[in-house]
mmCIF file of C-alpha atoms in Angstrom:
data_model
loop_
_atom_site.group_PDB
_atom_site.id
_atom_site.type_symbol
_atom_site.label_atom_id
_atom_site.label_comp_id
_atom_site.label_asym_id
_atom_site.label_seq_id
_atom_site.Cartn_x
_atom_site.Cartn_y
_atom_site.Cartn_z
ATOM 1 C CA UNK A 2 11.289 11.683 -2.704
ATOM 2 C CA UNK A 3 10.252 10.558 -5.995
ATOM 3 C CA UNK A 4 6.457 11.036 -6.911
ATOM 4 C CA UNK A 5 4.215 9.482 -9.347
ATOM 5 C CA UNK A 6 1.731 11.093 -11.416
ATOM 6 C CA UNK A 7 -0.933 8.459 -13.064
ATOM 7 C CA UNK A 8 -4.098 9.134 -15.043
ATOM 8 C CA UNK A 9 -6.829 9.149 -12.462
ATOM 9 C CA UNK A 10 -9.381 7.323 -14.218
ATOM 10 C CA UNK A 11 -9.228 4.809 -17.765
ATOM 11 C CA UNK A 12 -12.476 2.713 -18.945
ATOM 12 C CA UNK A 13 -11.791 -0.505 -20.656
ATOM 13 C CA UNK A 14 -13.940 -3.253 -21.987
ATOM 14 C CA UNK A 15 -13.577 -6.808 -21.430
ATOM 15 C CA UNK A 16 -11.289 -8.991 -23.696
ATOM 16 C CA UNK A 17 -8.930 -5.369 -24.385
ATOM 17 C CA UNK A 18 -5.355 -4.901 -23.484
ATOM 18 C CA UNK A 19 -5.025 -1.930 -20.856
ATOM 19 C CA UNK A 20 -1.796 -0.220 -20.484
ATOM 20 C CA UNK A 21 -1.313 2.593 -17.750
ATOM 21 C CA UNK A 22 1.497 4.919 -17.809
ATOM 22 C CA UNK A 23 2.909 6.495 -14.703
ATOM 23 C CA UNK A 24 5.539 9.217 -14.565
ATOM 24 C CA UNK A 25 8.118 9.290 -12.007
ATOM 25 C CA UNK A 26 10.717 11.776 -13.229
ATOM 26 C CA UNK A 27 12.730 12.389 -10.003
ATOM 27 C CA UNK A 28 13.099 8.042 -9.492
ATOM 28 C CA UNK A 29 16.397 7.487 -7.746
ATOM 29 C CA UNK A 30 19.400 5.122 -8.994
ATOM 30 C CA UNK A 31 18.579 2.514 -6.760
ATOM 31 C CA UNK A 32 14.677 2.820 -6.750
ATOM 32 C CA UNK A 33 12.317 0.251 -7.942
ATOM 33 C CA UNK A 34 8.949 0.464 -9.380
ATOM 34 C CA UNK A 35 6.181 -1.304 -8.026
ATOM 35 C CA UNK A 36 2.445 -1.759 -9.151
ATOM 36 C CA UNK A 37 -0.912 -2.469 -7.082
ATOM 37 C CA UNK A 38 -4.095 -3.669 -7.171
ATOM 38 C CA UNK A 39 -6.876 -2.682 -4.696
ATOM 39 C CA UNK A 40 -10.489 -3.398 -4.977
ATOM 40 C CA UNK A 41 -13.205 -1.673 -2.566
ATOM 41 C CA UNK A 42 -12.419 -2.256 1.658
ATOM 42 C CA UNK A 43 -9.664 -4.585 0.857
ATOM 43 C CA UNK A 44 -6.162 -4.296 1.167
ATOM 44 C CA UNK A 45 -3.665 -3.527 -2.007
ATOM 45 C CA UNK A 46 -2.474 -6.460 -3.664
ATOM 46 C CA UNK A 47 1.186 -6.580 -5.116
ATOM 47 C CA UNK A 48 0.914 -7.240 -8.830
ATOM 48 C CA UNK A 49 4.509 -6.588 -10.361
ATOM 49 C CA UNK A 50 7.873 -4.921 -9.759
ATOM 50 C CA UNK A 51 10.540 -3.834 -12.306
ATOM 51 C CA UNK A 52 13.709 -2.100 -12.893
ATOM 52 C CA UNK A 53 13.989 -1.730 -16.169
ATOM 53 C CA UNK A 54 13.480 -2.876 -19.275
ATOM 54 C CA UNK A 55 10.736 -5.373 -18.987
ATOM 55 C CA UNK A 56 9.198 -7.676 -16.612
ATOM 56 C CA UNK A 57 6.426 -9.880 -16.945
ATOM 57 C CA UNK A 58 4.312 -12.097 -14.749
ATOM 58 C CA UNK A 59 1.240 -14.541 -14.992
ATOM 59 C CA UNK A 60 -0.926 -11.196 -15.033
ATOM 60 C CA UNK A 61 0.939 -8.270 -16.282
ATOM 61 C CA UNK A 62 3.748 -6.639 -18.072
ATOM 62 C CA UNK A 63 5.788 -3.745 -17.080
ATOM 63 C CA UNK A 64 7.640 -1.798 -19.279
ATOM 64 C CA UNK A 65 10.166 0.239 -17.825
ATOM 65 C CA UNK A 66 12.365 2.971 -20.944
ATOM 66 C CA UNK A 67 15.912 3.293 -20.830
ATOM 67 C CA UNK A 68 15.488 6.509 -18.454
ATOM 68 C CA UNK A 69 13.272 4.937 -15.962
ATOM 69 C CA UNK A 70 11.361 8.254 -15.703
ATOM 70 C CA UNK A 71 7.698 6.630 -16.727
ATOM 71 C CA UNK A 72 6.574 3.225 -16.782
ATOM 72 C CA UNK A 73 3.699 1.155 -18.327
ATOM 73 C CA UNK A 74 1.970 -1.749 -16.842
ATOM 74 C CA UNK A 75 -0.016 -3.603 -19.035
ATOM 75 C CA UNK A 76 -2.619 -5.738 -18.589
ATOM 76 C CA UNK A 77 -4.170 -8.389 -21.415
ATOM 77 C CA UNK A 78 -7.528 -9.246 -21.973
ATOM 78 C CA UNK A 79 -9.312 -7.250 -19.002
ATOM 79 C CA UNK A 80 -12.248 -9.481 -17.426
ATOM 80 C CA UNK A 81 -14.871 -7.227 -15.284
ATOM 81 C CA UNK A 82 -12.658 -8.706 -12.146
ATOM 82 C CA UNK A 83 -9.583 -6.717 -13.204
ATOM 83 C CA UNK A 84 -11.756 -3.559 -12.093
ATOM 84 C CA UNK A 85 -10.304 -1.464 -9.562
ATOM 85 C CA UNK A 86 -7.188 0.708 -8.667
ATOM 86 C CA UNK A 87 -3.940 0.776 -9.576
ATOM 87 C CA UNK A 88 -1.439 2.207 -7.531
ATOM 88 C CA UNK A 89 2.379 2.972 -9.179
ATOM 89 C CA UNK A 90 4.967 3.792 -6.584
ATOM 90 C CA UNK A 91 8.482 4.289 -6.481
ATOM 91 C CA UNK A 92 10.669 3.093 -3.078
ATOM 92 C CA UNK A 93 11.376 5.970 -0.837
ATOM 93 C CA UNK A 94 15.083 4.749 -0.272
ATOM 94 C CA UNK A 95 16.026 5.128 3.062
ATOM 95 C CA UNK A 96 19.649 5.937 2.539
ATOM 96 C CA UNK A 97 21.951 4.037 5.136
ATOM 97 C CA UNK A 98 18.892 2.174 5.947
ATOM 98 C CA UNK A 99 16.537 -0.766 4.444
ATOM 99 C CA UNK A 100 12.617 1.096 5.588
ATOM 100 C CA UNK A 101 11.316 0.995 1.601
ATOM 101 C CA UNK A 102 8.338 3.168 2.515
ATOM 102 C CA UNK A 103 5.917 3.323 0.407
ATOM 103 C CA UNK A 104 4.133 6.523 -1.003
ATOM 104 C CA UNK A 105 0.373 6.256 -2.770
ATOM 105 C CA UNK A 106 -0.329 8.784 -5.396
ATOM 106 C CA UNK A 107 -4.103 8.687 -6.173
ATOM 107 C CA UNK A 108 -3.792 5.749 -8.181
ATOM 108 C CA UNK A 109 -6.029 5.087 -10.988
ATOM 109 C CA UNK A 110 -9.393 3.571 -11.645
ATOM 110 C CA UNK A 111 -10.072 1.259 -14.024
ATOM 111 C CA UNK A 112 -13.557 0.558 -14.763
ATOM 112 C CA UNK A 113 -14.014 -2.489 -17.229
ATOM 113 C CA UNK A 114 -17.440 -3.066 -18.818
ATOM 114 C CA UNK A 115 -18.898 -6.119 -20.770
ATOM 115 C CA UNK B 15 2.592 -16.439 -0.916
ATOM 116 C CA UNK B 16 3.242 -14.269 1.956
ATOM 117 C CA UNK B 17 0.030 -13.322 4.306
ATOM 118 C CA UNK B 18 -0.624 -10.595 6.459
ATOM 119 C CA UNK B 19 -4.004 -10.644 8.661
ATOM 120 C CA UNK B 20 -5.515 -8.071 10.301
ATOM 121 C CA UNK B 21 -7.731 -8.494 13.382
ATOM 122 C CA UNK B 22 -10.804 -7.579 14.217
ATOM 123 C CA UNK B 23 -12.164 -6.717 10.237
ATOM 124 C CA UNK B 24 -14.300 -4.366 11.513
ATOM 125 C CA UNK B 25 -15.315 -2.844 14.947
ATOM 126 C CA UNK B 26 -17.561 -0.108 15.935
ATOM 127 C CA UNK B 27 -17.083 1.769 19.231
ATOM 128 C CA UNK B 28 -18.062 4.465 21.450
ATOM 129 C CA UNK B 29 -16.555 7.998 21.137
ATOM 130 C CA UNK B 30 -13.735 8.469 23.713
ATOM 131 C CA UNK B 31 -12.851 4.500 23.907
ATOM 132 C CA UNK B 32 -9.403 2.460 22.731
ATOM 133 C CA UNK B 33 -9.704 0.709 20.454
ATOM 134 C CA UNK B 34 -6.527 -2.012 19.317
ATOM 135 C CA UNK B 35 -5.659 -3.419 15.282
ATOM 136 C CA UNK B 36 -3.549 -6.347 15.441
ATOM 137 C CA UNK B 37 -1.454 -6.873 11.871
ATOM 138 C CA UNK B 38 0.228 -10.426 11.820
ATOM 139 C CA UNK B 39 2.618 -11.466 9.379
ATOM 140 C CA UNK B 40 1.712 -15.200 8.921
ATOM 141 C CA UNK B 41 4.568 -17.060 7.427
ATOM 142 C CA UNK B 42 7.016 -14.630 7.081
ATOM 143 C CA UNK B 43 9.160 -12.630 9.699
ATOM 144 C CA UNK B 44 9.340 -8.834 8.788
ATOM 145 C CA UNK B 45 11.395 -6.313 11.083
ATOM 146 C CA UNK B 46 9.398 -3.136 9.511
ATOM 147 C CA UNK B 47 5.435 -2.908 9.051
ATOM 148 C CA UNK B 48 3.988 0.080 7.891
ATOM 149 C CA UNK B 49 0.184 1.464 9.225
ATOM 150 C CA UNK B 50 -1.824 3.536 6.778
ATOM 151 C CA UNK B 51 -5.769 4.814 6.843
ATOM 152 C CA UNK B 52 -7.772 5.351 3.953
ATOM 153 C CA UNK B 53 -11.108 7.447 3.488
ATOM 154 C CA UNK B 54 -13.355 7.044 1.452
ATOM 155 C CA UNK B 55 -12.940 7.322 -1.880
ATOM 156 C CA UNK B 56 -9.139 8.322 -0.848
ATOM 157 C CA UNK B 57 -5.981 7.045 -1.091
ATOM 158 C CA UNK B 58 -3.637 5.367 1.439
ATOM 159 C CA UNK B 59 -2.114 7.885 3.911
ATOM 160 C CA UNK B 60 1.117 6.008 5.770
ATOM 161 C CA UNK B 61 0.824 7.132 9.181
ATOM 162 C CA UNK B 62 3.948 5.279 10.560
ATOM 163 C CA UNK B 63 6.847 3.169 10.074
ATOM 164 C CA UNK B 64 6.808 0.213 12.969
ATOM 165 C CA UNK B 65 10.020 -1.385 13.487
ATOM 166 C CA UNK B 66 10.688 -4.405 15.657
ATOM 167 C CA UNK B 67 12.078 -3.835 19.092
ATOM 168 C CA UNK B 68 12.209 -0.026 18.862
ATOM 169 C CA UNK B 69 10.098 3.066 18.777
ATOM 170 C CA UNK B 70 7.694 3.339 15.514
ATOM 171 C CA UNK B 71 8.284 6.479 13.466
ATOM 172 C CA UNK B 72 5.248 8.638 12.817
ATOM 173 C CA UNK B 73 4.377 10.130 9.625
ATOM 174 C CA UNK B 74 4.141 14.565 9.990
ATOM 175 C CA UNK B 75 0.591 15.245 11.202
ATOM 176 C CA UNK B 76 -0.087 11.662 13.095
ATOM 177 C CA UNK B 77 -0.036 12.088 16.490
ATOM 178 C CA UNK B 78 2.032 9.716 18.047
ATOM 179 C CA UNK B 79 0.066 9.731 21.618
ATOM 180 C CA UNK B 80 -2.810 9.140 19.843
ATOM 181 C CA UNK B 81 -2.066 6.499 17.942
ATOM 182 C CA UNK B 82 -0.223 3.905 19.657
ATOM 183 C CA UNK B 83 1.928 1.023 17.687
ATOM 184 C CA UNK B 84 3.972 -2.025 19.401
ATOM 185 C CA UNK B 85 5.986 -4.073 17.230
ATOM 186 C CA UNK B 86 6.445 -6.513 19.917
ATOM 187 C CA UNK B 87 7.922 -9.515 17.774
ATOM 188 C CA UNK B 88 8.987 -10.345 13.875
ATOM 189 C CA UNK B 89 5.439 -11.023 13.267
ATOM 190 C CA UNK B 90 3.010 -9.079 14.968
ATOM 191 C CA UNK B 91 2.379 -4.899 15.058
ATOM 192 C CA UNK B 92 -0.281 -3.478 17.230
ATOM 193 C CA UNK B 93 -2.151 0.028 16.446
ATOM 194 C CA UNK B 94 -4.304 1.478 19.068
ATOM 195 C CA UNK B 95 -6.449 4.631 18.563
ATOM 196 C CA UNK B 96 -6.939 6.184 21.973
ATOM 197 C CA UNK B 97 -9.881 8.212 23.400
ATOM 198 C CA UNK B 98 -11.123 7.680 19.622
ATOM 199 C CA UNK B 99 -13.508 10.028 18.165
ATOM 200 C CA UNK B 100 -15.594 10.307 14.799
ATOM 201 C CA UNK B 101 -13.318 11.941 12.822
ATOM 202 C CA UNK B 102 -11.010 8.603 13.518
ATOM 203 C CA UNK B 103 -13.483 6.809 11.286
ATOM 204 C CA UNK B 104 -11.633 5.209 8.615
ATOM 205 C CA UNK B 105 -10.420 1.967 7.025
ATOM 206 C CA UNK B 106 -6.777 1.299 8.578
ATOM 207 C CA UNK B 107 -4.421 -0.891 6.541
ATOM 208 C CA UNK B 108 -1.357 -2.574 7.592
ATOM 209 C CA UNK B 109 1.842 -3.951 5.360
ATOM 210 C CA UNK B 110 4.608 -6.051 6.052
ATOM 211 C CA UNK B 111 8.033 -5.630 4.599
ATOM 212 C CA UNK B 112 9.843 -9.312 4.164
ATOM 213 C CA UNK B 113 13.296 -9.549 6.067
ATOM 214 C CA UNK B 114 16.324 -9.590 3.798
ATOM 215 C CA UNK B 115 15.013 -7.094 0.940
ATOM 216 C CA UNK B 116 16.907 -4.792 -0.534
ATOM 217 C CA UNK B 117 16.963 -1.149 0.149
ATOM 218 C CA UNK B 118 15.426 -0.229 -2.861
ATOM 219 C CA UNK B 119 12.856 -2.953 -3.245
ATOM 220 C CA UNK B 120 9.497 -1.524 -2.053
ATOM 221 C CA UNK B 121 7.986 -5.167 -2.196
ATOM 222 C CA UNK B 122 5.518 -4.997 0.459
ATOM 223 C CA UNK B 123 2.922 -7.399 1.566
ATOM 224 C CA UNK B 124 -0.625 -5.836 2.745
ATOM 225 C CA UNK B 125 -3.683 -7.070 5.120
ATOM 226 C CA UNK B 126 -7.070 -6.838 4.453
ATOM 227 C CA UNK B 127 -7.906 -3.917 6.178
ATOM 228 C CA UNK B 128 -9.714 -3.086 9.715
ATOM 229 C CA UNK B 129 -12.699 -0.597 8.908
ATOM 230 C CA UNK B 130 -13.099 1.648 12.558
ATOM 231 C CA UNK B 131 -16.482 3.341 13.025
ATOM 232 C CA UNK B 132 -16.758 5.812 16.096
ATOM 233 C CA UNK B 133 -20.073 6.584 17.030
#
């Protein structure tokens, strides 16, 4: 079961790039890494998934190294709305089956001031 | 994009009463959807795995009497908490996984949430 480790907290201000690294050394061949958002009482909201190498979407980057044991998502020019947590988790392949649970670390908390 | 509701938003009971969380999958059909709770300040804690047309599979440590899930079609899981008490307080969250996905693609789609008070 691969697990995530993620800084627990990063402050940012508004206009900045924000990159957060997550480690998942034990990430399985056929895993994928997957990034989201949740603000306060609401449900998480999918913001990008990746490989490797690099993927990129109308609000983020990810950046995935050759080993796939960390990965970076990256977000440019913060506005106060991008505060919140992110969550970085790795499928919990199911082998012989299709479940793709999904495990939360403790995510991190960005706090973005003006 | 896909949609996943959650019905009622929030409810407040009586200790010892049922109380039911309906997660709906809006324009999508999804054979697995996934039931989590989050405390405060906390992360989200999967509790089960609800598959279509057979028996949900329960996280270790989630009482599967207790907490009852039907996934009676493609597009609609039930939770109920039985005989709930205060310490079932908590903000339940529901997920839908799209048909067809690969077995490593975690892509899952999330409702809003369902915060339960027990008085």
């Amino acid at each position: 079961l691969a697990k995530t480790t993620q800084p627990i907290s990063m402050d940012s201000y508004e206009g900045q790039e924000v990159n957060i690294t997550c480690s998942h050394n034990n990430i399985a061949t056929n895993d994928y890494i997957t990034w989201y958002q949740q603000f306060p009482s609401q449900g998480p909201r999918f913001i990008i998934q990746g490989y490797k190498t690099k993927v990129t979407n109308e609000v983020a980057s990810l950046f995935i190294p050759a080993d796939r044991k960390s990965s970076t998502l990256s977000l440019p020019r913060v506005s106060l709305s991008d505060t919140a947590v992110y969550y970085c988790l790795v499928g919990d392949k199911n082998y012989g089956g299709s479940q793709g649970n999904l495990i939360f670390g403790k995510g991190t908390k960005l706090s973005v001031k003006p | 994009g896909a949609v996943v509701s959650q019905h009622p938003s929030r409810v407040i009971c009586k200790s010892g009463t049922s109380v039911k969380i309906e997660c709906r999958s809006l324009d999508f059909q999804a054979t697995t959807m996934f039931w989590y709770r989050q405390f405060p300040k906390k992360s989200l804690m999967l509790m089960a795995t609800s598959n279509e047309g057979s028996k949900a599979t329960y996280e270790q440590g989630v009482e599967k009497d207790k907490f009852l899930i039907n996934h009676a079609s493609l597009t609609l899981s039930t939770l109920t908490v039985t005989s709930a008490h205060p310490e079932d307080s908590s903000f339940y969250i529901c997920s839908a996984r799209p048909i067809g996905l690969a077995g490593g693609n975690n892509e899952q789609f999330f409702g809003p949430g369902t915060r339960l008070t027990v008085l």
